[in-house]
Structure formats: structure tokens, C-alpha cells
mmCIF file with all atom_site columns, C-alpha atoms in Angstrom:
data_model
loop_
_atom_site.group_PDB
_atom_site.id
_atom_site.type_symbol
_atom_site.label_atom_id
_atom_site.label_alt_id
_atom_site.label_comp_id
_atom_site.label_asym_id
_atom_site.label_entity_id
_atom_site.label_seq_id
_atom_site.pdbx_PDB_ins_code
_atom_site.Cartn_x
_atom_site.Cartn_y
_atom_site.Cartn_z
_atom_site.occupancy
_atom_site.B_iso_or_equiv
_atom_site.pdbx_formal_charge
_atom_site.auth_seq_id
_atom_site.auth_comp_id
_atom_site.auth_asym_id
_atom_site.auth_atom_id
_atom_site.pdbx_PDB_model_num
ATOM 1   C CA . MET A 1 1   ? -66.031 3.508   28.616 1.00 0.00 ? 29  MET A CA 1
ATOM 2   C CA . ALA A 1 2   ? -65.121 5.011   32.110 1.00 0.00 ? 30  ALA A CA 1
ATOM 3   C CA . LEU A 1 3   ? -63.267 4.146   33.799 1.00 0.00 ? 31  LEU A CA 1
ATOM 4   C CA . THR A 1 4   ? -63.439 3.512   37.642 1.00 0.00 ? 32  THR A CA 1
ATOM 5   C CA . HIS A 1 5   ? -60.045 3.166   38.793 1.00 0.00 ? 33  HIS A CA 1
ATOM 6   C CA . ILE A 1 6   ? -58.356 6.429   37.106 1.00 0.00 ? 34  ILE A CA 1
ATOM 7   C CA . ASP A 1 7   ? -58.930 9.708   38.566 1.00 0.00 ? 35  ASP A CA 1
ATOM 8   C CA . SER A 1 8   ? -59.654 12.860  36.137 1.00 0.00 ? 36  SER A CA 1
ATOM 9   C CA . GLN A 1 9   ? -55.551 12.656  36.153 1.00 0.00 ? 37  GLN A CA 1
ATOM 10  C CA . GLY A 1 10  ? -55.651 9.600   34.427 1.00 0.00 ? 38  GLY A CA 1
ATOM 11  C CA . HIS A 1 11  ? -53.946 8.077   38.028 1.00 0.00 ? 39  HIS A CA 1
ATOM 12  C CA . ALA A 1 12  ? -54.174 5.132   39.435 1.00 0.00 ? 40  ALA A CA 1
ATOM 13  C CA . ASN A 1 13  ? -57.468 5.694   41.666 1.00 0.00 ? 41  ASN A CA 1
ATOM 14  C CA . MET A 1 14  ? -59.174 3.759   44.492 1.00 0.00 ? 42  MET A CA 1
ATOM 15  C CA . VAL A 1 15  ? -62.518 3.599   44.183 1.00 0.00 ? 43  VAL A CA 1
ATOM 16  C CA . ASP A 1 16  ? -64.542 5.682   46.670 1.00 0.00 ? 44  ASP A CA 1
ATOM 17  C CA . VAL A 1 17  ? -67.529 2.639   47.686 1.00 0.00 ? 45  VAL A CA 1
ATOM 18  C CA . THR A 1 18  ? -69.162 5.141   50.917 1.00 0.00 ? 46  THR A CA 1
ATOM 19  C CA . GLN A 1 19  ? -72.358 5.618   49.111 1.00 0.00 ? 47  GLN A CA 1
ATOM 20  C CA . LYS A 1 20  ? -72.712 2.309   48.238 1.00 0.00 ? 48  LYS A CA 1
ATOM 21  C CA . GLN A 1 21  ? -75.709 -0.054  49.922 1.00 0.00 ? 49  GLN A CA 1
ATOM 22  C CA . ALA A 1 22  ? -73.950 -2.697  52.179 1.00 0.00 ? 50  ALA A CA 1
ATOM 23  C CA . THR A 1 23  ? -75.191 -5.916  51.221 1.00 0.00 ? 51  THR A CA 1
ATOM 24  C CA . THR A 1 24  ? -73.747 -9.947  52.179 1.00 0.00 ? 52  THR A CA 1
ATOM 25  C CA . ARG A 1 25  ? -71.308 -10.360 49.327 1.00 0.00 ? 53  ARG A CA 1
ATOM 26  C CA . LEU A 1 26  ? -69.818 -14.558 48.727 1.00 0.00 ? 54  LEU A CA 1
ATOM 27  C CA . ALA A 1 27  ? -67.551 -15.060 45.766 1.00 0.00 ? 55  ALA A CA 1
ATOM 28  C CA . ARG A 1 28  ? -66.342 -18.674 44.857 1.00 0.00 ? 56  ARG A CA 1
ATOM 29  C CA . ALA A 1 29  ? -62.963 -18.966 43.238 1.00 0.00 ? 57  ALA A CA 1
ATOM 30  C CA . GLU A 1 30  ? -60.714 -22.674 42.414 1.00 0.00 ? 58  GLU A CA 1
ATOM 31  C CA . GLY A 1 31  ? -57.502 -23.647 41.134 1.00 0.00 ? 59  GLY A CA 1
ATOM 32  C CA . VAL A 1 32  ? -55.340 -26.464 40.285 1.00 0.00 ? 60  VAL A CA 1
ATOM 33  C CA . VAL A 1 33  ? -52.257 -27.642 41.278 1.00 0.00 ? 61  VAL A CA 1
ATOM 34  C CA . ARG A 1 34  ? -51.103 -31.549 39.037 1.00 0.00 ? 62  ARG A CA 1
ATOM 35  C CA . MET A 1 35  ? -48.242 -32.785 40.191 1.00 0.00 ? 63  MET A CA 1
ATOM 36  C CA . SER A 1 36  ? -46.292 -36.415 39.908 1.00 0.00 ? 64  SER A CA 1
ATOM 37  C CA . GLN A 1 37  ? -47.864 -39.824 41.561 1.00 0.00 ? 65  GLN A CA 1
ATOM 38  C CA . SER A 1 38  ? -44.815 -39.181 44.528 1.00 0.00 ? 66  SER A CA 1
ATOM 39  C CA . ALA A 1 39  ? -45.543 -35.658 45.220 1.00 0.00 ? 67  ALA A CA 1
ATOM 40  C CA . PHE A 1 40  ? -49.754 -36.944 45.088 1.00 0.00 ? 68  PHE A CA 1
ATOM 41  C CA . ASP A 1 41  ? -48.743 -39.829 47.543 1.00 0.00 ? 69  ASP A CA 1
ATOM 42  C CA . ALA A 1 42  ? -46.985 -37.862 49.388 1.00 0.00 ? 70  ALA A CA 1
ATOM 43  C CA . VAL A 1 43  ? -49.902 -35.395 50.073 1.00 0.00 ? 71  VAL A CA 1
ATOM 44  C CA . ILE A 1 44  ? -51.627 -38.258 50.724 1.00 0.00 ? 72  ILE A CA 1
ATOM 45  C CA . LYS A 1 45  ? -50.596 -40.710 53.202 1.00 0.00 ? 73  LYS A CA 1
ATOM 46  C CA . GLN A 1 46  ? -49.729 -37.338 55.157 1.00 0.00 ? 74  GLN A CA 1
ATOM 47  C CA . GLN A 1 47  ? -45.746 -38.130 54.231 1.00 0.00 ? 75  GLN A CA 1
ATOM 48  C CA . ASN A 1 48  ? -43.629 -34.717 52.857 1.00 0.00 ? 76  ASN A CA 1
ATOM 49  C CA . ALA A 1 49  ? -40.959 -33.507 54.987 1.00 0.00 ? 77  ALA A CA 1
ATOM 50  C CA . LYS A 1 50  ? -42.191 -30.558 55.643 1.00 0.00 ? 78  LYS A CA 1
ATOM 51  C CA . GLY A 1 51  ? -45.444 -31.966 57.515 1.00 0.00 ? 79  GLY A CA 1
ATOM 52  C CA . ASP A 1 52  ? -49.501 -31.574 56.993 1.00 0.00 ? 80  ASP A CA 1
ATOM 53  C CA . VAL A 1 53  ? -49.151 -30.356 53.105 1.00 0.00 ? 81  VAL A CA 1
ATOM 54  C CA . LEU A 1 54  ? -52.888 -29.452 53.621 1.00 0.00 ? 82  LEU A CA 1
ATOM 55  C CA . ALA A 1 55  ? -53.602 -27.738 56.807 1.00 0.00 ? 83  ALA A CA 1
ATOM 56  C CA . THR A 1 56  ? -50.869 -25.614 56.191 1.00 0.00 ? 84  THR A CA 1
ATOM 57  C CA . ALA A 1 57  ? -52.171 -24.504 52.202 1.00 0.00 ? 85  ALA A CA 1
ATOM 58  C CA . ARG A 1 58  ? -55.391 -24.067 54.204 1.00 0.00 ? 86  ARG A CA 1
ATOM 59  C CA . ILE A 1 59  ? -53.699 -21.863 56.461 1.00 0.00 ? 87  ILE A CA 1
ATOM 60  C CA . ALA A 1 60  ? -51.787 -20.377 54.351 1.00 0.00 ? 88  ALA A CA 1
ATOM 61  C CA . GLY A 1 61  ? -55.553 -19.207 51.742 1.00 0.00 ? 89  GLY A CA 1
ATOM 62  C CA . ILE A 1 62  ? -56.741 -17.854 55.201 1.00 0.00 ? 90  ILE A CA 1
ATOM 63  C CA . GLN A 1 63  ? -54.101 -15.719 55.736 1.00 0.00 ? 91  GLN A CA 1
ATOM 64  C CA . GLY A 1 64  ? -53.688 -14.236 51.723 1.00 0.00 ? 92  GLY A CA 1
ATOM 65  C CA . ALA A 1 65  ? -57.686 -13.486 51.697 1.00 0.00 ? 93  ALA A CA 1
ATOM 66  C CA . LYS A 1 66  ? -57.125 -11.706 54.699 1.00 0.00 ? 94  LYS A CA 1
ATOM 67  C CA . ARG A 1 67  ? -54.319 -9.740  53.873 1.00 0.00 ? 95  ARG A CA 1
ATOM 68  C CA . CYS A 1 68  ? -55.385 -9.376  49.684 1.00 0.00 ? 96  CYS A CA 1
ATOM 69  C CA . ALA A 1 69  ? -55.550 -5.383  49.613 1.00 0.00 ? 97  ALA A CA 1
ATOM 70  C CA . ASP A 1 70  ? -51.836 -5.358  50.702 1.00 0.00 ? 98  ASP A CA 1
ATOM 71  C CA . LEU A 1 71  ? -51.441 -7.286  48.083 1.00 0.00 ? 99  LEU A CA 1
ATOM 72  C CA . ILE A 1 72  ? -53.071 -5.970  44.914 1.00 0.00 ? 100 ILE A CA 1
ATOM 73  C CA . PRO A 1 73  ? -53.044 -1.935  45.271 1.00 0.00 ? 101 PRO A CA 1
ATOM 74  C CA . LEU A 1 74  ? -56.427 -1.038  44.933 1.00 0.00 ? 102 LEU A CA 1
ATOM 75  C CA . CYS A 1 75  ? -58.289 -3.873  46.422 1.00 0.00 ? 103 CYS A CA 1
ATOM 76  C CA . HIS A 1 76  ? -60.588 -2.226  50.129 1.00 0.00 ? 104 HIS A CA 1
ATOM 77  C CA . PRO A 1 77  ? -59.187 -3.307  53.240 1.00 0.00 ? 105 PRO A CA 1
ATOM 78  C CA . LEU A 1 78  ? -62.555 -5.382  53.174 1.00 0.00 ? 106 LEU A CA 1
ATOM 79  C CA . ALA A 1 79  ? -63.405 -6.858  57.285 1.00 0.00 ? 107 ALA A CA 1
ATOM 80  C CA . LEU A 1 80  ? -64.844 -10.927 56.223 1.00 0.00 ? 108 LEU A CA 1
ATOM 81  C CA . THR A 1 81  ? -66.371 -12.276 58.539 1.00 0.00 ? 109 THR A CA 1
ATOM 82  C CA . LYS A 1 82  ? -65.969 -16.497 56.398 1.00 0.00 ? 110 LYS A CA 1
ATOM 83  C CA . VAL A 1 83  ? -63.272 -17.727 54.405 1.00 0.00 ? 111 VAL A CA 1
ATOM 84  C CA . SER A 1 84  ? -63.116 -21.353 53.951 1.00 0.00 ? 112 SER A CA 1
ATOM 85  C CA . VAL A 1 85  ? -60.176 -23.426 52.086 1.00 0.00 ? 113 VAL A CA 1
ATOM 86  C CA . SER A 1 86  ? -61.512 -26.600 50.903 1.00 0.00 ? 114 SER A CA 1
ATOM 87  C CA . PHE A 1 87  ? -59.679 -29.672 48.302 1.00 0.00 ? 115 PHE A CA 1
ATOM 88  C CA . GLU A 1 88  ? -60.202 -31.911 46.473 1.00 0.00 ? 116 GLU A CA 1
ATOM 89  C CA . LEU A 1 89  ? -57.822 -34.894 45.547 1.00 0.00 ? 117 LEU A CA 1
ATOM 90  C CA . LEU A 1 90  ? -58.269 -35.998 42.144 1.00 0.00 ? 118 LEU A CA 1
ATOM 91  C CA . PRO A 1 91  ? -55.859 -39.172 42.222 1.00 0.00 ? 119 PRO A CA 1
ATOM 92  C CA . GLU A 1 92  ? -56.355 -39.780 37.676 1.00 0.00 ? 120 GLU A CA 1
ATOM 93  C CA . THR A 1 93  ? -54.699 -36.852 37.060 1.00 0.00 ? 121 THR A CA 1
ATOM 94  C CA . ARG A 1 94  ? -53.399 -36.502 40.171 1.00 0.00 ? 122 ARG A CA 1
ATOM 95  C CA . GLU A 1 95  ? -53.784 -33.062 40.768 1.00 0.00 ? 123 GLU A CA 1
ATOM 96  C CA . ILE A 1 96  ? -55.250 -31.082 43.753 1.00 0.00 ? 124 ILE A CA 1
ATOM 97  C CA . ARG A 1 97  ? -58.707 -29.019 43.249 1.00 0.00 ? 125 ARG A CA 1
ATOM 98  C CA . VAL A 1 98  ? -58.361 -26.403 46.163 1.00 0.00 ? 126 VAL A CA 1
ATOM 99  C CA . LEU A 1 99  ? -62.180 -24.398 46.693 1.00 0.00 ? 127 LEU A CA 1
ATOM 100 C CA . SER A 1 100 ? -62.060 -21.125 48.342 1.00 0.00 ? 128 SER A CA 1
ATOM 101 C CA . GLU A 1 101 ? -65.168 -19.149 49.378 1.00 0.00 ? 129 GLU A CA 1
ATOM 102 C CA . CYS A 1 102 ? -65.154 -16.323 50.752 1.00 0.00 ? 130 CYS A CA 1
ATOM 103 C CA . LYS A 1 103 ? -68.370 -13.799 52.554 1.00 0.00 ? 131 LYS A CA 1
ATOM 104 C CA . LEU A 1 104 ? -68.526 -10.777 54.155 1.00 0.00 ? 132 LEU A CA 1
ATOM 105 C CA . ALA A 1 105 ? -71.402 -7.975  54.369 1.00 0.00 ? 133 ALA A CA 1
ATOM 106 C CA . GLY A 1 106 ? -69.909 -4.846  53.343 1.00 0.00 ? 134 GLY A CA 1
ATOM 107 C CA . LYS A 1 107 ? -69.502 -2.061  50.345 1.00 0.00 ? 135 LYS A CA 1
ATOM 108 C CA . THR A 1 108 ? -67.358 -4.076  47.406 1.00 0.00 ? 136 THR A CA 1
ATOM 109 C CA . GLY A 1 109 ? -67.479 -7.308  46.147 1.00 0.00 ? 137 GLY A CA 1
ATOM 110 C CA . VAL A 1 110 ? -64.871 -10.316 47.659 1.00 0.00 ? 138 VAL A CA 1
ATOM 111 C CA . GLU A 1 111 ? -64.437 -11.318 44.423 1.00 0.00 ? 139 GLU A CA 1
ATOM 112 C CA . MET A 1 112 ? -60.467 -10.960 45.344 1.00 0.00 ? 140 MET A CA 1
ATOM 113 C CA . GLU A 1 113 ? -60.204 -12.365 48.099 1.00 0.00 ? 141 GLU A CA 1
ATOM 114 C CA . ALA A 1 114 ? -61.626 -15.498 46.971 1.00 0.00 ? 142 ALA A CA 1
ATOM 115 C CA . LEU A 1 115 ? -59.071 -15.534 43.998 1.00 0.00 ? 143 LEU A CA 1
ATOM 116 C CA . THR A 1 116 ? -55.836 -14.029 46.035 1.00 0.00 ? 144 THR A CA 1
ATOM 117 C CA . ALA A 1 117 ? -56.953 -17.675 49.068 1.00 0.00 ? 145 ALA A CA 1
ATOM 118 C CA . VAL A 1 118 ? -56.826 -19.874 45.790 1.00 0.00 ? 146 VAL A CA 1
ATOM 119 C CA . SER A 1 119 ? -53.324 -17.969 44.999 1.00 0.00 ? 147 SER A CA 1
ATOM 120 C CA . VAL A 1 120 ? -52.341 -19.062 48.202 1.00 0.00 ? 148 VAL A CA 1
ATOM 121 C CA . ALA A 1 121 ? -53.131 -22.207 49.166 1.00 0.00 ? 149 ALA A CA 1
ATOM 122 C CA . THR A 1 122 ? -52.117 -23.416 45.329 1.00 0.00 ? 150 THR A CA 1
ATOM 123 C CA . LEU A 1 123 ? -48.265 -21.446 45.829 1.00 0.00 ? 151 LEU A CA 1
ATOM 124 C CA . THR A 1 124 ? -48.177 -23.494 49.229 1.00 0.00 ? 152 THR A CA 1
ATOM 125 C CA . LEU A 1 125 ? -48.832 -26.304 48.183 1.00 0.00 ? 153 LEU A CA 1
ATOM 126 C CA . PHE A 1 126 ? -46.657 -25.900 45.348 1.00 0.00 ? 154 PHE A CA 1
ATOM 127 C CA . ASP A 1 127 ? -43.204 -24.841 48.159 1.00 0.00 ? 155 ASP A CA 1
ATOM 128 C CA . MET A 1 128 ? -44.645 -27.548 49.550 1.00 0.00 ? 156 MET A CA 1
ATOM 129 C CA . CYS A 1 129 ? -44.512 -30.302 47.111 1.00 0.00 ? 157 CYS A CA 1
ATOM 130 C CA . LYS A 1 130 ? -40.965 -28.868 45.174 1.00 0.00 ? 158 LYS A CA 1
ATOM 131 C CA . ALA A 1 131 ? -38.735 -31.415 46.875 1.00 0.00 ? 159 ALA A CA 1
ATOM 132 C CA . GLN A 1 132 ? -40.909 -34.043 45.598 1.00 0.00 ? 160 GLN A CA 1
ATOM 133 C CA . ASP A 1 133 ? -41.489 -33.144 42.070 1.00 0.00 ? 161 ASP A CA 1
ATOM 134 C CA . PRO A 1 134 ? -39.820 -29.005 40.674 1.00 0.00 ? 162 PRO A CA 1
ATOM 135 C CA . LEU A 1 135 ? -42.523 -29.397 37.714 1.00 0.00 ? 163 LEU A CA 1
ATOM 136 C CA . MET A 1 136 ? -45.739 -28.867 38.919 1.00 0.00 ? 164 MET A CA 1
ATOM 137 C CA . GLU A 1 137 ? -48.480 -27.447 37.100 1.00 0.00 ? 165 GLU A CA 1
ATOM 138 C CA . ILE A 1 138 ? -50.736 -24.245 38.684 1.00 0.00 ? 166 ILE A CA 1
ATOM 139 C CA . HIS A 1 139 ? -53.287 -24.019 36.797 1.00 0.00 ? 167 HIS A CA 1
ATOM 140 C CA . GLY A 1 140 ? -57.609 -23.077 35.723 1.00 0.00 ? 168 GLY A CA 1
ATOM 141 C CA . ILE A 1 141 ? -57.546 -19.438 39.145 1.00 0.00 ? 169 ILE A CA 1
ATOM 142 C CA . ARG A 1 142 ? -60.767 -18.289 38.594 1.00 0.00 ? 170 ARG A CA 1
ATOM 143 C CA . VAL A 1 143 ? -64.519 -17.277 39.851 1.00 0.00 ? 171 VAL A CA 1
ATOM 144 C CA . LEU A 1 144 ? -66.832 -19.694 40.051 1.00 0.00 ? 172 LEU A CA 1
ATOM 145 C CA . GLY A 1 145 ? -69.275 -17.322 41.709 1.00 0.00 ? 173 GLY A CA 1
ATOM 146 C CA . LYS A 1 146 ? -70.279 -14.659 42.933 1.00 0.00 ? 174 LYS A CA 1
ATOM 147 C CA . SER A 1 147 ? -73.924 -13.205 44.608 1.00 0.00 ? 175 SER A CA 1
ATOM 148 C CA . GLY A 1 148 ? -74.105 -9.658  45.987 1.00 0.00 ? 176 GLY A CA 1
ATOM 149 C CA . GLY A 1 149 ? -74.114 -5.786  45.345 1.00 0.00 ? 177 GLY A CA 1
ATOM 150 C CA . LYS A 1 150 ? -75.318 -4.598  42.534 1.00 0.00 ? 178 LYS A CA 1
ATOM 151 C CA . SER A 1 151 ? -74.632 -6.703  39.365 1.00 0.00 ? 179 SER A CA 1
ATOM 152 C CA . GLY A 1 152 ? -75.917 -9.377  40.379 1.00 0.00 ? 180 GLY A CA 1
ATOM 153 C CA . ASP A 1 153 ? -75.342 -13.439 41.280 1.00 0.00 ? 181 ASP A CA 1
ATOM 154 C CA . TRP A 1 154 ? -73.908 -15.613 39.258 1.00 0.00 ? 182 TRP A CA 1
ATOM 155 C CA . GLU A 1 155 ? -72.447 -18.864 39.049 1.00 0.00 ? 183 GLU A CA 1
ATOM 156 C CA . ARG A 1 156 ? -69.819 -20.630 36.673 1.00 0.00 ? 184 ARG A CA 1
ATOM 157 C CA . GLU A 1 157 ? -71.114 -23.056 34.293 1.00 0.00 ? 185 GLU A CA 1
#
């Protein structure tokens, strides 16, 4: 099997997508931050000393998606047409589920942008809550589904 990101001399290489057809592409991802009850309560009640934790994490996630190509060496810089970051509060497990969706009309997928949005948003949640709970856990970062492109559409079950 030929490696797509390696040139004929074995060097890292950004894939040439010049000849690919532009299509509408969408990817969704998720990640979870588990924290102490006191940290979770402070987020819900907007009593965190650093301010509005969810609003800050949302903006950070959006910015992360937009900067993906600056962070991941072989990613193409993309003209994203939509980035959303949302949160699901799970009181029974003291978790915040972070969801992202990235969309564009282009020649390459947006899975890495969706994953970067979730990663940066979860890291921001950690940063804003670490004074109250330095033992938080970030886990479950994964792509939930994608559409567009030659590999077709799929959804995680």
C-alpha cells in the first residue's frame, strides 16, 4: 500500500489535492472532560473565578479548528464555512461532553479540524477549571461522523 504523505524519497509530503473535485464536506467530533463535583457546579452556576468557562471554551474550539493547519504539519489550510462547538452537561458523571462540527466546500476532509476544535475546547475547560480540580480527565476524543469526498459518508454507532 502506498503511503499518501510520503514522497518518492521517503520524506514527509503534503498530499496534492489539485485534481480532486470540490464537494461539500462535514465532520463531527466529540470529547469529554470529567471533573470534581465542585468544579462541575462552578461551571454550571457560572461561578468559576476565571469567568464564563463554556463561552471561553467555545471560542477557543472555534479558533482551534481555524488554526488546525498551523498545528498539524501535513494538514491543508482550509476555508471553513462553518465551525460549531457545543456542550452537553452530564451531572450524573460530572462530565462535560464537547461536540464540534466543521463544514466546507473543498477538496479535502475536515475531520482534523473537528478533532482540533474538540481538543482545544477540552484543554480550555481544563485550564479554566484546574485551580478547582487539577485531577480532571480528558478522554474519548473521536470523530463521530463525516460526509463528502470519495470515501463516502459514515456515522459512528
